[in-house]
Tab-separated table of C-alpha atoms and ligand atoms in Angstrom:
chain	number	residue	atom	x	y	z
A	1	UNK	CA	-6.576	-36.623	80.839
A	2	UNK	CA	-4.775	-34.081	78.706
A	3	UNK	CA	-5.142	-30.436	79.553
A	4	UNK	CA	-7.128	-28.167	77.306
A	5	UNK	CA	-4.556	-26.417	75.131
A	6	UNK	CA	-6.455	-23.126	74.923
A	7	UNK	CA	-6.938	-22.938	78.653
A	8	UNK	CA	-3.269	-23.704	79.225
A	9	UNK	CA	-2.149	-20.978	76.796
A	10	UNK	CA	-4.493	-18.534	78.418
A	11	UNK	CA	-3.002	-19.226	81.855
A	12	UNK	CA	0.521	-18.732	80.530
A	13	UNK	CA	-0.478	-15.427	78.949
A	14	UNK	CA	-2.035	-14.258	82.235
A	15	UNK	CA	1.397	-14.607	83.843
A	16	UNK	CA	3.402	-13.091	80.971
A	17	UNK	CA	4.619	-9.481	81.201
A	18	UNK	CA	6.070	-7.890	78.050
A	19	UNK	CA	8.986	-5.431	78.119
A	20	UNK	CA	6.604	-2.622	77.269
A	21	UNK	CA	4.314	-3.500	80.134
A	22	UNK	CA	7.301	-3.746	82.433
A	23	UNK	CA	8.403	-0.235	81.446
A	24	UNK	CA	4.937	1.007	82.340
A	25	UNK	CA	5.036	-0.750	85.691
A	26	UNK	CA	8.457	0.741	86.519
A	27	UNK	CA	7.157	4.192	85.560
A	28	UNK	CA	4.005	3.738	87.660
A	29	UNK	CA	6.089	2.600	90.625
A	30	UNK	CA	8.359	5.624	90.325
A	31	UNK	CA	5.386	7.921	90.085
A	32	UNK	CA	3.901	6.348	93.189
A	33	UNK	CA	7.185	7.009	95.026
A	34	UNK	CA	7.166	10.619	93.886
A	35	UNK	CA	3.590	11.052	95.065
A	36	UNK	CA	4.523	9.531	98.419
A	37	UNK	CA	7.516	11.819	98.843
A	38	UNK	CA	5.195	14.772	98.349
A	39	UNK	CA	2.386	13.457	100.535
A	40	UNK	CA	2.440	9.886	101.742
A	41	UNK	CA	-1.332	9.526	101.648
A	42	UNK	CA	-1.197	9.847	97.854
A	43	UNK	CA	0.925	6.740	97.391
A	44	UNK	CA	-0.247	3.144	97.573
A	45	UNK	CA	3.028	2.443	99.407
A	46	UNK	CA	3.561	3.451	103.009
A	47	UNK	CA	7.113	4.821	102.524
A	48	UNK	CA	7.930	4.575	106.203
A	49	UNK	CA	10.762	6.500	107.806
A	50	UNK	CA	13.411	4.364	109.482
A	51	UNK	CA	15.390	7.068	111.296
A	52	UNK	CA	18.647	5.638	109.978
A	53	UNK	CA	20.839	6.460	107.011
A	54	UNK	CA	23.869	4.439	106.000
A	55	UNK	CA	26.436	3.210	108.540
A	56	UNK	CA	30.037	4.433	108.467
A	57	UNK	CA	31.381	0.863	108.448
A	58	UNK	CA	33.351	1.737	111.569
A	59	UNK	CA	30.712	0.635	114.077
A	60	UNK	CA	32.150	-1.670	116.745
A	61	UNK	CA	31.062	-3.586	119.878
A	62	UNK	CA	28.958	-6.582	120.878
A	63	UNK	CA	25.180	-6.429	120.424
A	64	UNK	CA	22.178	-8.700	120.562
A	65	UNK	CA	20.009	-8.957	117.487
A	66	UNK	CA	16.500	-10.286	117.092
A	67	UNK	CA	15.230	-11.218	113.663
A	68	UNK	CA	11.446	-11.366	113.792
A	69	UNK	CA	9.894	-11.340	110.360
A	70	UNK	CA	8.496	-14.718	109.515
A	71	UNK	CA	7.596	-17.970	111.135
A	72	UNK	CA	11.215	-18.589	112.104
A	73	UNK	CA	12.589	-16.430	114.920
A	74	UNK	CA	16.329	-15.941	115.222
A	75	UNK	CA	18.323	-14.320	117.999
A	76	UNK	CA	22.009	-13.505	117.721
A	77	UNK	CA	24.960	-12.185	119.642
A	78	UNK	CA	27.084	-10.327	117.103
A	79	UNK	CA	30.431	-8.608	117.481
A	80	UNK	CA	31.123	-5.715	115.131
A	81	UNK	CA	34.825	-5.189	114.500
A	82	UNK	CA	34.616	-2.130	112.206
A	83	UNK	CA	35.957	-1.989	108.610
A	84	UNK	CA	33.002	-4.044	107.523
A	85	UNK	CA	34.160	-6.933	109.711
A	86	UNK	CA	31.990	-8.825	112.190
A	87	UNK	CA	31.458	-12.153	113.855
A	88	UNK	CA	28.280	-13.980	114.773
A	89	UNK	CA	29.219	-15.147	118.267
A	90	UNK	CA	26.048	-17.134	118.916
A	91	UNK	CA	22.760	-17.828	117.185
A	92	UNK	CA	19.522	-19.569	118.148
A	93	UNK	CA	16.593	-20.151	115.770
A	94	UNK	CA	13.146	-21.473	116.583
A	95	UNK	CA	9.805	-21.621	114.728
A	96	UNK	CA	6.693	-19.778	115.905
A	97	UNK	CA	4.567	-22.705	114.821
A	98	UNK	CA	5.070	-26.389	115.440
A	99	UNK	CA	1.909	-28.082	114.124
A	100	UNK	CA	0.163	-30.025	116.838
A	101	UNK	CA	2.283	-28.392	119.582
A	102	UNK	CA	1.950	-24.616	119.465
A	103	UNK	CA	1.126	-21.769	117.115
A	104	UNK	CA	1.981	-18.203	118.100
A	105	UNK	CA	0.826	-16.594	114.854
A	106	UNK	CA	-2.814	-17.655	114.899
A	107	UNK	CA	-5.809	-15.587	115.972
A	108	UNK	CA	-6.003	-17.686	119.119
A	109	UNK	CA	-2.583	-16.603	120.419
A	110	UNK	CA	-1.723	-13.373	122.231
A	111	UNK	CA	1.065	-10.804	122.131
A	112	UNK	CA	2.206	-11.891	125.611
A	113	UNK	CA	2.537	-15.528	124.578
A	114	UNK	CA	4.430	-14.600	121.441
A	115	UNK	CA	6.888	-12.210	123.112
A	116	UNK	CA	7.372	-14.494	126.130
A	117	UNK	CA	8.479	-17.145	123.664
A	118	UNK	CA	11.016	-14.689	122.218
A	119	UNK	CA	12.209	-13.621	125.697
A	120	UNK	CA	12.832	-17.271	126.484
A	121	UNK	CA	15.059	-17.531	123.407
A	122	UNK	CA	16.987	-14.420	124.494
A	123	UNK	CA	17.381	-15.929	127.967
A	124	UNK	CA	19.021	-18.947	126.331
A	125	UNK	CA	21.178	-16.730	124.090
A	126	UNK	CA	22.678	-14.835	127.027
A	127	UNK	CA	22.735	-17.934	129.230
A	128	UNK	CA	20.549	-16.433	131.929
A	129	UNK	CA	22.860	-13.456	132.470
A	130	UNK	CA	20.567	-10.898	134.135
A	131	UNK	CA	23.296	-8.508	135.325
A	132	UNK	CA	25.415	-7.335	132.355
A	133	UNK	CA	23.850	-4.733	130.121
A	134	UNK	CA	23.019	-5.836	126.582
A	135	UNK	CA	21.838	-3.522	123.815
A	136	UNK	CA	19.533	-5.142	121.318
A	137	UNK	CA	18.632	-4.319	117.721
A	138	UNK	CA	15.251	-5.662	116.648
A	139	UNK	CA	14.471	-6.462	113.053
A	140	UNK	CA	10.701	-6.415	113.030
A	141	UNK	CA	9.576	-7.049	109.490
A	142	UNK	CA	6.014	-5.885	109.353
A	143	UNK	CA	4.710	-2.471	108.335
A	144	UNK	CA	5.311	-0.236	111.329
A	145	UNK	CA	5.070	3.495	111.888
A	146	UNK	CA	8.151	4.975	113.533
A	147	UNK	CA	8.862	8.365	114.998
A	148	UNK	CA	12.348	7.531	116.159
A	149	UNK	CA	14.737	4.599	115.959
A	150	UNK	CA	13.096	2.757	118.891
A	151	UNK	CA	9.427	3.288	118.380
A	152	UNK	CA	7.847	1.087	115.738
A	153	UNK	CA	4.118	0.682	116.039
A	154	UNK	CA	2.691	-2.205	114.031
A	155	UNK	CA	0.173	-0.814	111.554
A	156	UNK	CA	-1.160	-4.112	110.308
A	157	UNK	CA	0.002	-7.720	110.294
A	158	UNK	CA	1.110	-9.109	106.933
A	159	UNK	CA	2.214	-12.602	105.830
A	160	UNK	CA	-1.028	-14.046	107.257
A	161	UNK	CA	0.010	-13.369	110.886
A	162	UNK	CA	-3.015	-12.900	113.127
A	163	UNK	CA	-1.765	-12.863	116.761
A	164	UNK	CA	-3.971	-10.691	118.947
A	165	UNK	CA	-2.820	-7.557	120.735
A	166	UNK	CA	0.105	-6.593	118.504
A	167	UNK	CA	-1.479	-4.378	115.827
A	168	UNK	CA	-1.358	-0.786	117.046
A	169	UNK	CA	1.294	-1.574	119.670
A	170	UNK	CA	4.979	-0.639	119.825
A	171	UNK	CA	6.835	-3.898	119.113
A	172	UNK	CA	9.838	-2.950	121.275
A	173	UNK	CA	7.562	-2.175	124.245
A	174	UNK	CA	6.010	-5.639	123.979
A	175	UNK	CA	9.494	-7.131	123.811
A	176	UNK	CA	10.853	-5.062	126.710
A	177	UNK	CA	7.831	-5.994	128.849
A	178	UNK	CA	8.327	-9.708	128.119
A	179	UNK	CA	12.038	-9.422	128.942
A	180	UNK	CA	11.167	-7.732	132.255
A	181	UNK	CA	8.589	-10.428	133.081
A	182	UNK	CA	11.404	-12.937	132.709
A	183	UNK	CA	13.790	-10.868	134.827
A	184	UNK	CA	15.928	-9.385	132.046
A	185	UNK	CA	15.618	-5.631	132.552
A	186	UNK	CA	19.329	-5.560	131.606
A	187	UNK	CA	18.493	-6.358	127.965
A	188	UNK	CA	17.623	-3.044	126.372
A	189	UNK	CA	16.047	-2.817	122.923
A	190	UNK	CA	17.541	0.375	121.410
A	191	UNK	CA	16.681	0.131	117.739
A	192	UNK	CA	13.985	-1.371	115.592
A	193	UNK	CA	14.126	-1.774	111.872
A	194	UNK	CA	12.463	-3.465	108.984
A	195	UNK	CA	14.303	-6.437	107.447
A	196	UNK	CA	14.849	-4.536	104.200
A	197	UNK	CA	16.552	-1.764	106.167
A	198	UNK	CA	18.613	-4.379	108.016
A	199	UNK	CA	19.739	-5.883	104.725
A	200	UNK	CA	20.710	-2.476	103.385
A	201	UNK	CA	22.659	-1.599	106.556
A	202	UNK	CA	24.367	-4.970	106.513
A	203	UNK	CA	25.363	-4.691	102.852
A	204	UNK	CA	26.414	-1.042	103.131
A	205	UNK	CA	28.548	-1.843	106.198
A	206	UNK	CA	30.582	-4.109	103.933
A	207	UNK	CA	30.253	-2.176	100.682
A	208	UNK	CA	29.351	1.521	100.591
A	209	UNK	CA	27.993	1.522	97.004
A	210	UNK	CA	24.679	0.077	98.131
A	211	UNK	CA	21.540	2.191	98.388
A	212	UNK	CA	18.720	-0.311	97.905
A	213	UNK	CA	17.902	-3.270	100.166
A	214	UNK	CA	15.253	-5.839	99.418
A	215	UNK	CA	13.722	-8.992	100.790
A	216	UNK	CA	12.515	-11.550	98.291
A	217	UNK	CA	11.246	-14.430	100.401
A	218	UNK	CA	7.998	-15.421	102.153
A	219	UNK	CA	7.212	-11.707	101.981
A	220	UNK	CA	8.531	-9.034	99.675
A	221	UNK	CA	9.551	-5.470	100.284
A	222	UNK	CA	12.259	-2.949	99.418
A	223	UNK	CA	13.846	0.088	101.054
A	224	UNK	CA	16.230	2.714	99.723
A	225	UNK	CA	18.310	5.635	100.878
A	226	UNK	CA	16.400	8.867	100.217
A	227	UNK	CA	18.928	11.722	100.156
A	228	UNK	CA	16.367	14.520	100.511
A	229	UNK	CA	15.169	13.505	103.975
A	230	UNK	CA	17.236	14.739	106.907
A	231	UNK	CA	15.986	14.520	110.470
A	232	UNK	CA	17.759	15.371	113.700
A	233	UNK	CA	16.483	12.151	115.281
A	234	UNK	CA	18.046	10.078	112.509
A	235	UNK	CA	21.380	8.234	112.820
A	236	UNK	CA	23.869	7.582	110.015
A	237	UNK	CA	24.699	9.319	106.766
A	238	UNK	CA	23.424	10.139	103.309
A	239	UNK	CA	19.805	10.946	104.147
A	240	UNK	CA	17.218	8.579	105.544
A	241	UNK	CA	16.339	5.044	104.555
A	242	UNK	CA	12.695	4.755	103.611
A	243	UNK	CA	10.967	1.426	103.964
A	244	UNK	CA	8.680	1.515	100.955
A	245	UNK	CA	6.399	-1.334	102.082
A	246	UNK	CA	6.064	-1.882	98.352
A	247	UNK	CA	4.298	-5.179	98.988
A	248	UNK	CA	1.308	-2.875	99.130
A	249	UNK	CA	1.998	-1.272	95.727
A	250	UNK	CA	-1.310	-1.401	93.859
A	251	UNK	CA	-0.871	0.460	90.633
A	252	UNK	CA	-0.538	-2.549	88.399
A	253	UNK	CA	-3.139	-4.843	86.924
A	254	UNK	CA	-3.724	-8.124	88.744
A	255	UNK	CA	-4.765	-11.164	86.676
A	256	UNK	CA	-7.793	-13.315	87.478
A	257	UNK	CA	-5.780	-15.623	89.764
A	258	UNK	CA	-4.381	-12.663	91.699
A	259	UNK	CA	-7.904	-11.336	92.185
A	260	UNK	CA	-9.369	-14.657	93.214
A	261	UNK	CA	-6.567	-15.308	95.698
A	262	UNK	CA	-6.820	-11.835	97.163
A	263	UNK	CA	-10.561	-12.230	97.740
A	264	UNK	CA	-9.955	-15.353	99.825
A	265	UNK	CA	-6.933	-14.077	101.777
A	266	UNK	CA	-6.657	-12.952	105.444
A	267	UNK	CA	-6.534	-9.290	104.287
A	268	UNK	CA	-8.315	-8.748	100.969
A	269	UNK	CA	-7.279	-5.595	99.117
A	270	UNK	CA	-3.945	-5.357	100.909
A	271	UNK	CA	-0.404	-6.293	99.868
A	272	UNK	CA	-1.465	-6.765	96.251
A	273	UNK	CA	2.099	-6.594	94.872
A	274	UNK	CA	3.384	-8.978	97.521
A	275	UNK	CA	0.587	-11.411	96.667
A	276	UNK	CA	1.837	-11.426	93.057
A	277	UNK	CA	5.537	-11.894	93.753
A	278	UNK	CA	6.472	-13.360	97.109
A	279	UNK	CA	7.144	-16.944	98.122
A	280	UNK	CA	4.188	-17.098	100.502
A	281	UNK	CA	1.814	-16.635	97.585
A	282	UNK	CA	3.414	-18.097	94.475
A	283	UNK	CA	2.487	-21.619	95.533
A	284	UNK	CA	-1.136	-20.501	95.989
A	285	UNK	CA	-1.314	-19.016	92.486
A	286	UNK	CA	0.275	-22.143	91.097
A	287	UNK	CA	-2.283	-24.360	92.853
A	288	UNK	CA	-5.145	-22.226	91.542
A	289	UNK	CA	-3.898	-22.530	87.977
A	290	UNK	CA	-3.668	-26.316	88.285
A	291	UNK	CA	-7.127	-26.484	89.858
A	292	UNK	CA	-8.515	-24.628	86.860
A	293	UNK	CA	-6.869	-27.033	84.429
A	294	UNK	CA	-8.178	-30.135	86.191
A	295	UNK	CA	-11.651	-28.675	86.683
A	296	UNK	CA	-11.414	-28.377	90.459
A	297	UNK	CA	-11.591	-24.604	90.734
A	298	UNK	CA	-11.605	-23.398	94.325
A	299	UNK	CA	-9.754	-26.413	95.662
A	300	UNK	CA	-6.592	-25.725	97.673
A	301	UNK	CA	-3.769	-28.205	97.213
A	302	UNK	CA	-1.399	-26.519	99.664
A	303	UNK	CA	1.302	-26.270	97.043
A	304	UNK	CA	4.238	-24.170	98.203
A	305	UNK	CA	6.984	-22.248	96.472
A	306	UNK	CA	9.367	-25.011	97.555
A	307	UNK	CA	7.197	-27.509	95.638
A	308	UNK	CA	7.353	-25.177	92.656
A	309	UNK	CA	11.106	-24.972	92.791
A	310	UNK	CA	11.436	-28.759	92.936
A	311	UNK	CA	9.008	-29.176	90.051
A	312	UNK	CA	10.899	-26.631	87.942
A	313	UNK	CA	14.233	-28.231	88.799
A	314	UNK	CA	13.064	-31.697	87.777
A	315	UNK	CA	14.447	-31.983	84.257
A	316	UNK	CA	14.459	-35.779	84.226
A	317	UNK	CA	12.915	-37.656	81.261
A	318	UNK	CA	9.972	-38.992	83.210
A	319	UNK	CA	9.609	-36.075	85.662
A	320	UNK	CA	9.722	-38.535	88.518
A	321	UNK	CA	10.102	-36.003	91.330
A	322	UNK	CA	7.592	-33.522	89.882
A	323	UNK	CA	5.117	-36.312	89.334
A	324	UNK	CA	5.474	-37.520	92.943
A	325	UNK	CA	4.922	-34.026	94.374
A	326	UNK	CA	1.865	-33.483	92.189
A	327	UNK	CA	0.450	-36.877	93.025
A	328	UNK	CA	0.838	-36.223	96.733
A	329	UNK	CA	-0.558	-32.690	96.714
A	330	UNK	CA	-3.090	-32.693	93.879
A	331	UNK	CA	-4.080	-36.296	94.433
A	332	UNK	CA	-3.761	-37.552	90.864
A	333	UNK	CA	-1.186	-38.988	88.533
A	334	UNK	CA	-0.513	-36.658	85.610
A	335	UNK	CA	0.540	-37.640	82.106
A	336	UNK	CA	3.989	-36.654	80.946
A	337	UNK	CA	2.765	-33.827	78.671
A	338	UNK	CA	0.608	-32.385	81.404
A	339	UNK	CA	3.530	-32.319	83.827
A	340	UNK	CA	5.532	-30.467	81.178
A	341	UNK	CA	2.732	-27.897	81.031
A	342	UNK	CA	2.528	-27.637	84.799
A	343	UNK	CA	6.282	-26.972	84.865
A	344	UNK	CA	5.772	-24.198	82.317
A	345	UNK	CA	3.123	-22.632	84.505
A	346	UNK	CA	5.377	-22.767	87.561
A	347	UNK	CA	8.145	-21.143	85.528
A	348	UNK	CA	5.811	-18.438	84.206
A	349	UNK	CA	4.730	-17.514	87.754
A	350	UNK	CA	8.338	-17.242	88.939
A	351	UNK	CA	9.450	-15.297	85.868
A	352	UNK	CA	6.594	-12.827	86.278
A	353	UNK	CA	7.493	-12.379	89.909
A	354	UNK	CA	11.178	-11.714	89.153
A	355	UNK	CA	10.339	-9.269	86.355
A	356	UNK	CA	7.979	-7.278	88.552
A	357	UNK	CA	10.562	-7.101	91.331
A	358	UNK	CA	13.185	-5.925	88.820
A	359	UNK	CA	10.798	-3.214	87.580
A	360	UNK	CA	10.463	-1.903	91.120
A	361	UNK	CA	14.263	-1.793	91.496
A	362	UNK	CA	14.561	0.166	88.264
A	363	UNK	CA	11.961	2.650	89.467
A	364	UNK	CA	14.028	3.306	92.597
A	365	UNK	CA	17.268	3.619	90.611
A	366	UNK	CA	15.604	6.157	88.297
A	367	UNK	CA	14.180	8.048	91.234
A	368	UNK	CA	17.522	8.273	93.048
A	369	UNK	CA	19.299	9.355	89.855
A	370	UNK	CA	16.772	12.054	88.957
A	371	UNK	CA	18.253	13.968	85.999
A	372	UNK	CA	21.766	12.720	86.766
A	373	UNK	CA	23.520	9.672	85.483
A	374	UNK	CA	22.729	6.388	87.153
A	375	UNK	CA	25.413	5.646	89.753
A	376	UNK	CA	27.326	2.378	89.922
A	377	UNK	CA	25.697	0.325	92.614
A	378	UNK	CA	24.804	-2.997	94.120
A	379	UNK	CA	21.265	-3.843	95.129
A	380	UNK	CA	21.347	-5.963	98.285
A	381	UNK	CA	18.783	-8.746	98.323
A	382	UNK	CA	18.143	-11.440	100.878
A	383	UNK	CA	15.594	-14.195	100.968
A	384	UNK	CA	14.853	-17.737	99.950
A	385	UNK	CA	13.177	-16.886	96.654
A	386	UNK	CA	16.141	-14.832	95.489
A	387	UNK	CA	18.616	-17.349	96.800
A	388	UNK	CA	17.021	-20.644	95.929
A	389	UNK	CA	14.158	-20.351	93.473
A	390	UNK	CA	15.299	-21.385	90.008
A	391	UNK	CA	14.843	-18.625	87.384
A	392	UNK	CA	14.401	-15.816	89.951
A	393	UNK	CA	17.819	-14.173	89.988
A	394	UNK	CA	18.464	-14.697	86.256
A	395	UNK	CA	15.176	-13.092	85.351
A	396	UNK	CA	15.831	-10.121	87.594
A	397	UNK	CA	19.133	-9.642	85.791
A	398	UNK	CA	17.615	-9.941	82.338
A	399	UNK	CA	14.728	-7.614	83.199
A	400	UNK	CA	17.186	-5.026	84.578
A	401	UNK	CA	19.001	-5.192	81.235
A	402	UNK	CA	15.725	-4.800	79.316
A	403	UNK	CA	14.752	-1.742	81.318
A	404	UNK	CA	18.102	-0.056	81.909
A	405	UNK	CA	19.741	-0.707	78.530
A	406	UNK	CA	23.409	0.309	78.609
A	407	UNK	CA	23.171	1.447	82.214
A	408	UNK	CA	22.499	-2.136	83.263
A	409	UNK	CA	26.286	-2.628	83.441
A	410	UNK	CA	26.375	-0.295	86.410
A	411	UNK	CA	23.898	-2.243	88.498
A	412	UNK	CA	23.929	-5.708	89.932
A	413	UNK	CA	22.017	-7.549	92.620
A	414	UNK	CA	23.964	-9.253	95.385
A	415	UNK	CA	22.834	-11.739	97.976
A	416	UNK	CA	23.175	-10.435	101.501
A	417	UNK	CA	22.561	-13.576	103.428
A	418	UNK	CA	21.729	-13.112	107.101
A	419	UNK	CA	21.522	-9.348	106.783
A	420	UNK	CA	18.512	-9.221	109.094
A	421	UNK	CA	20.646	-10.158	112.100
A	422	UNK	CA	23.761	-8.195	111.220
A	423	UNK	CA	21.742	-5.126	110.225
A	424	UNK	CA	19.975	-5.156	113.604
A	425	UNK	CA	23.316	-5.217	115.420
A	426	UNK	CA	24.574	-2.337	113.243
A	427	UNK	CA	21.442	-0.291	113.944
A	428	UNK	CA	21.878	-0.896	117.685
A	429	UNK	CA	25.485	0.285	117.408
A	430	UNK	CA	24.442	3.380	115.444
A	431	UNK	CA	21.857	4.186	118.127
A	432	UNK	CA	24.119	3.862	121.153
A	433	UNK	CA	27.506	5.022	119.804
B	501	LIG	C1	6.169	-6.820	105.314
B	501	LIG	C2	7.446	-6.022	105.216
B	501	LIG	C3	8.638	-6.945	105.115
B	501	LIG	C4	8.460	-7.953	104.026
B	501	LIG	C5	9.599	-8.937	103.913
B	501	LIG	C6	6.109	-7.844	104.197
B	501	LIG	O1	4.993	-8.651	104.353
B	501	LIG	O2	5.045	-5.974	105.233
B	501	LIG	O3	7.575	-5.162	106.323
B	501	LIG	O4	9.787	-6.171	104.861
B	501	LIG	O5	7.261	-8.670	104.234
B	501	LIG	O6	9.780	-9.660	105.086
């Protein structure tokens, strides 16, 4: 079977964003930020206060860090040596789901079960030491309302998490209670932060010319240093970091795949931007496009962004690898020309995603600059899509150049790998020093 050419072209055009359109999206994003700064209820983004500004880079001491933001939980012991130097002394990582064994993110699981699992990991990290005092920074990467550096109340689960008894609760309280149940009252959570904020702190600890931190992975979100917000409860310098929760940005037009996916998702109407750009969803959009081409609309092939990256990377003459993945997931053997088209669709979805993310960065750069010149800066980004997805980083760079023109020379994106752990340790240090 050969795909219908018209239908294929139409799908590609659905995922294509022109420079002009990108300019409009950047402008709409900036306007949404400005509305939110005036009155947060006017913005589609939550623009959450973090109660931290930038670190001095001189923070020192040993801290525990918990990185809780996806299906893989990580706990760390990190020593900060000042001058941007640090060492990860110990690290343990464990998934929240092992199919057939346990699943702590489903509707059937409870907050207690989930946080007991994390407390058990911390027990292992500190080797059962229930006497020495440990301060812990907690990177909790879900939209949470804070009124100080400790208190983050989960507003709503994202990334298809559904564990009961966490929405509306203070994440650190649930953690502290689980630690106490296990006999570790000596482990004290002192700071909570979003992963974007952690990435920004981590990058700024090493390089002060960094004002924007972003996660481009399973989920997507960005934070930035807002100079106009000062608060006596806030730690650090330069203003306050705002977690935009821009995964919820809505003021851009979804295509028919975006709409159809959203309708069938755990939380329809929410996280519309994230559903267009992040790793968790790109595979879904890709599967929907293929289903349309093969006349199986509505069928879910469980294609992931990792499948997409392998399909895009397969440049062999007979597309052996791509063909095998498609045969396994879609359940049919595709002709060579059809695989070429499927690769183009995968690429178009990734390129759109990268361009939209770049437009949001430009909006923040414009907003920070106001009427002044754009400052030289690095944008810190962490996450598997940024790091590993072919075409992602290159298309961010080219879209930045399209939108910023000559000023593009002043801006680059840098990978801050592991920032979620280091940033949590830095936040803990800022809170207790
Ligand atoms: C969450 C954000 C988080 C992002 C990246 C989103 O789903 O709402 O809080 O920063 O994922 O992990």
